[in-house]
Short mmCIF file of C-alpha atoms in Angstrom, two decimals:
data_model
loop_
_atom_site.label_atom_id
_atom_site.label_comp_id
_atom_site.label_asym_id
_atom_site.label_seq_id
_atom_site.Cartn_x
_atom_site.Cartn_y
_atom_site.Cartn_z
CA UNK A 12 122.26 -50.19 48.26
CA UNK A 13 122.78 -49.09 44.77
CA UNK A 14 124.66 -45.90 45.55
CA UNK A 15 126.56 -46.95 48.67
CA UNK A 16 130.30 -47.56 48.14
CA UNK A 17 131.25 -51.18 48.22
CA UNK A 18 133.68 -52.43 50.74
CA UNK A 19 136.32 -54.58 49.21
CA UNK A 20 138.55 -57.18 50.84
CA UNK A 21 141.47 -56.22 48.66
CA UNK A 22 144.68 -54.92 50.19
CA UNK A 23 145.64 -51.27 49.54
CA UNK A 24 147.29 -50.46 46.19
CA UNK A 25 150.78 -49.91 47.54
CA UNK A 26 150.86 -53.38 48.90
CA UNK A 27 150.00 -54.87 45.54
CA UNK A 28 152.86 -56.26 43.51
CA UNK A 29 151.63 -55.64 40.03
CA UNK A 30 149.37 -53.05 38.65
CA UNK A 31 145.96 -54.42 38.14
CA UNK A 32 145.01 -55.32 34.67
CA UNK A 33 141.94 -53.68 33.54
CA UNK A 34 139.46 -55.84 31.91
CA UNK A 35 137.27 -54.16 29.44
CA UNK A 36 133.64 -54.46 30.39
CA UNK A 37 130.96 -54.49 27.85
CA UNK A 38 129.19 -51.15 27.77
CA UNK A 39 125.82 -51.21 29.56
CA UNK A 40 123.05 -48.71 29.57
CA UNK A 41 123.20 -46.11 32.25
CA UNK A 42 121.04 -47.05 35.21
CA UNK A 43 117.83 -45.13 35.83
CA UNK A 44 116.99 -44.20 39.40
CA UNK A 45 113.74 -45.77 40.51
CA UNK A 46 112.38 -43.84 43.49
CA UNK A 47 111.13 -45.84 46.43
CA UNK A 48 107.81 -44.71 47.91
CA UNK A 49 107.87 -42.90 51.23
CA UNK A 50 107.03 -44.84 54.31
CA UNK A 51 103.81 -42.95 54.95
CA UNK A 52 102.33 -44.09 51.65
CA UNK A 53 103.35 -47.69 52.33
CA UNK A 54 101.87 -47.45 55.81
CA UNK A 55 98.50 -46.29 54.44
CA UNK A 56 98.42 -49.14 51.96
CA UNK A 57 99.37 -51.78 54.55
CA UNK A 58 96.89 -50.49 57.09
CA UNK A 59 93.68 -52.51 57.20
CA UNK A 60 90.63 -50.39 56.46
CA UNK A 61 88.44 -50.00 59.53
CA UNK A 62 84.72 -49.35 59.40
CA UNK A 63 82.79 -46.81 61.39
CA UNK A 64 79.94 -47.85 63.65
CA UNK A 65 77.41 -46.40 61.23
CA UNK A 66 78.84 -48.50 58.38
CA UNK A 67 78.80 -51.63 60.53
CA UNK A 68 75.18 -50.98 61.57
CA UNK A 69 74.16 -50.36 57.96
CA UNK A 70 75.78 -53.62 56.85
CA UNK A 71 74.13 -55.47 59.73
CA UNK A 72 70.72 -54.09 58.77
CA UNK A 73 71.32 -55.02 55.15
CA UNK A 74 72.24 -58.58 56.14
CA UNK A 75 69.14 -58.89 58.35
CA UNK A 76 66.93 -57.56 55.58
CA UNK A 77 68.36 -60.08 53.12
CA UNK A 78 67.80 -62.88 55.62
CA UNK A 79 64.17 -61.82 56.13
CA UNK A 80 63.61 -61.69 52.38
CA UNK A 81 65.17 -65.12 52.02
CA UNK A 82 62.88 -66.49 54.75
CA UNK A 83 59.90 -64.85 53.05
CA UNK A 84 60.81 -66.48 49.76
CA UNK A 85 61.04 -69.91 51.37
CA UNK A 86 57.48 -69.71 52.72
CA UNK A 87 54.93 -71.85 50.95
CA UNK A 88 51.83 -69.99 49.85
CA UNK A 89 48.43 -71.57 49.69
CA UNK A 90 45.48 -69.81 48.15
CA UNK A 91 42.51 -69.42 50.47
CA UNK A 92 39.15 -70.58 49.10
CA UNK A 93 36.85 -68.03 47.49
CA UNK A 94 34.15 -66.68 49.78
CA UNK A 95 30.61 -67.69 48.82
CA UNK A 96 29.65 -64.04 48.35
CA UNK A 97 31.58 -64.02 45.07
CA UNK A 98 29.07 -66.42 43.56
CA UNK A 99 26.08 -64.29 44.55
CA UNK A 100 24.57 -62.00 41.92
CA UNK A 101 24.64 -58.85 44.04
CA UNK A 102 24.76 -56.44 41.13
CA UNK A 103 21.62 -57.91 39.57
CA UNK A 104 19.77 -57.66 42.89
CA UNK A 105 20.84 -54.03 43.31
CA UNK A 106 19.81 -53.20 39.73
CA UNK A 107 16.41 -54.84 40.25
CA UNK A 108 15.81 -52.86 43.44
CA UNK A 109 16.78 -49.63 41.68
CA UNK A 110 14.47 -50.40 38.76
CA UNK A 111 11.55 -51.16 41.11
CA UNK A 112 12.17 -47.93 43.02
CA UNK A 113 12.40 -45.98 39.77
CA UNK A 114 9.02 -47.38 38.62
CA UNK A 115 7.44 -46.61 42.00
CA UNK A 116 8.69 -43.00 41.92
CA UNK A 117 7.46 -42.68 38.34
CA UNK A 118 3.94 -43.87 39.33
CA UNK A 119 3.86 -41.55 42.34
CA UNK A 120 4.90 -38.55 40.27
CA UNK A 121 2.22 -39.35 37.64
CA UNK A 122 -0.45 -39.57 40.35
CA UNK A 123 0.71 -36.29 41.87
CA UNK A 124 0.61 -34.45 38.56
CA UNK A 125 -2.90 -35.83 37.85
CA UNK A 126 -4.06 -34.62 41.25
CA UNK A 127 -2.65 -31.15 40.65
CA UNK A 128 -3.85 -30.96 37.07
CA UNK A 129 -6.94 -28.82 36.40
CA UNK A 130 -8.90 -29.22 33.22
CA UNK A 131 -9.12 -26.28 30.86
CA UNK A 132 -12.41 -24.48 31.41
CA UNK A 133 -12.97 -22.09 28.54
CA UNK A 134 -16.70 -22.60 28.82
CA UNK A 135 -16.77 -21.93 32.55
CA UNK A 136 -14.76 -18.78 32.05
CA UNK A 137 -17.07 -17.52 29.32
CA UNK A 138 -20.14 -18.34 31.44
CA UNK A 139 -18.61 -16.48 34.37
CA UNK A 140 -17.96 -13.40 32.22
CA UNK A 141 -21.50 -13.53 30.85
CA UNK A 142 -23.02 -13.78 34.30
CA UNK A 143 -20.89 -10.86 35.56
CA UNK A 144 -21.85 -8.67 32.68
CA UNK A 145 -25.53 -9.57 33.11
CA UNK A 146 -25.44 -8.90 36.82
CA UNK A 147 -23.68 -5.60 36.18
CA UNK A 148 -26.38 -4.64 33.64
CA UNK A 149 -29.11 -5.66 36.08
CA UNK A 150 -27.67 -3.53 38.89
CA UNK A 151 -27.19 -0.55 36.56
CA UNK A 152 -30.74 -0.82 35.23
CA UNK A 153 -32.16 -1.06 38.76
CA UNK A 154 -30.17 2.01 39.81
CA UNK A 155 -31.50 3.93 36.85
CA UNK A 156 -35.06 2.91 37.59
CA UNK A 157 -34.72 3.88 41.24
CA UNK A 158 -33.09 7.15 40.31
CA UNK A 159 -35.92 7.91 37.90
CA UNK A 160 -38.55 7.06 40.52
CA UNK A 161 -36.63 9.07 43.10
CA UNK A 162 -36.07 6.19 45.40
CA UNK A 163 -32.75 5.36 46.76
CA UNK A 164 -31.46 2.10 45.37
CA UNK A 165 -31.15 -0.78 47.71
CA UNK A 166 -27.68 -2.13 48.36
CA UNK A 167 -26.89 -5.29 46.47
CA UNK A 168 -23.56 -7.04 47.06
CA UNK A 169 -21.83 -8.38 44.03
CA UNK A 170 -21.80 -12.14 43.80
CA UNK A 171 -18.70 -13.96 45.03
CA UNK A 172 -16.33 -15.03 42.25
CA UNK A 173 -16.54 -18.72 41.46
CA UNK A 174 -12.78 -19.28 41.43
CA UNK A 175 -12.62 -18.70 45.18
CA UNK A 176 -14.74 -21.75 45.87
CA UNK A 177 -12.86 -24.05 43.55
#
């Protein structure tokens, strides 16, 4: 539009009677060319954006999730009554049982150690040593007597140690 020549309804110059009088126009700024966008850019802007199936499914899932959350929020909650087991003193009962068992084990272990315990017997040990030494002296003296008389000494077995019978 701006650059196309204008068609005028005036008759050609030769047919005019008088030369045209030029009117002086006020000076205007030179016009700046404003480029129009290409059609392809306009087409892309005018085109409605379409969604892929994956986007549609994702939006649908999101909407369903929001609806479920909304329904969940609208539910009225009522607290259920406390079970009677919460009022029972279970811990005390367990602690009492453990304490009783601990005492029983303690008594059993004391009885076991008393049964296994042997009294110290310094006197018995000294008596045993004395009797051994005396018996050894007796057998030696008898052997000497028999050897002096020329008789063969009779066989005497040593006495059994007392600790075997205990």
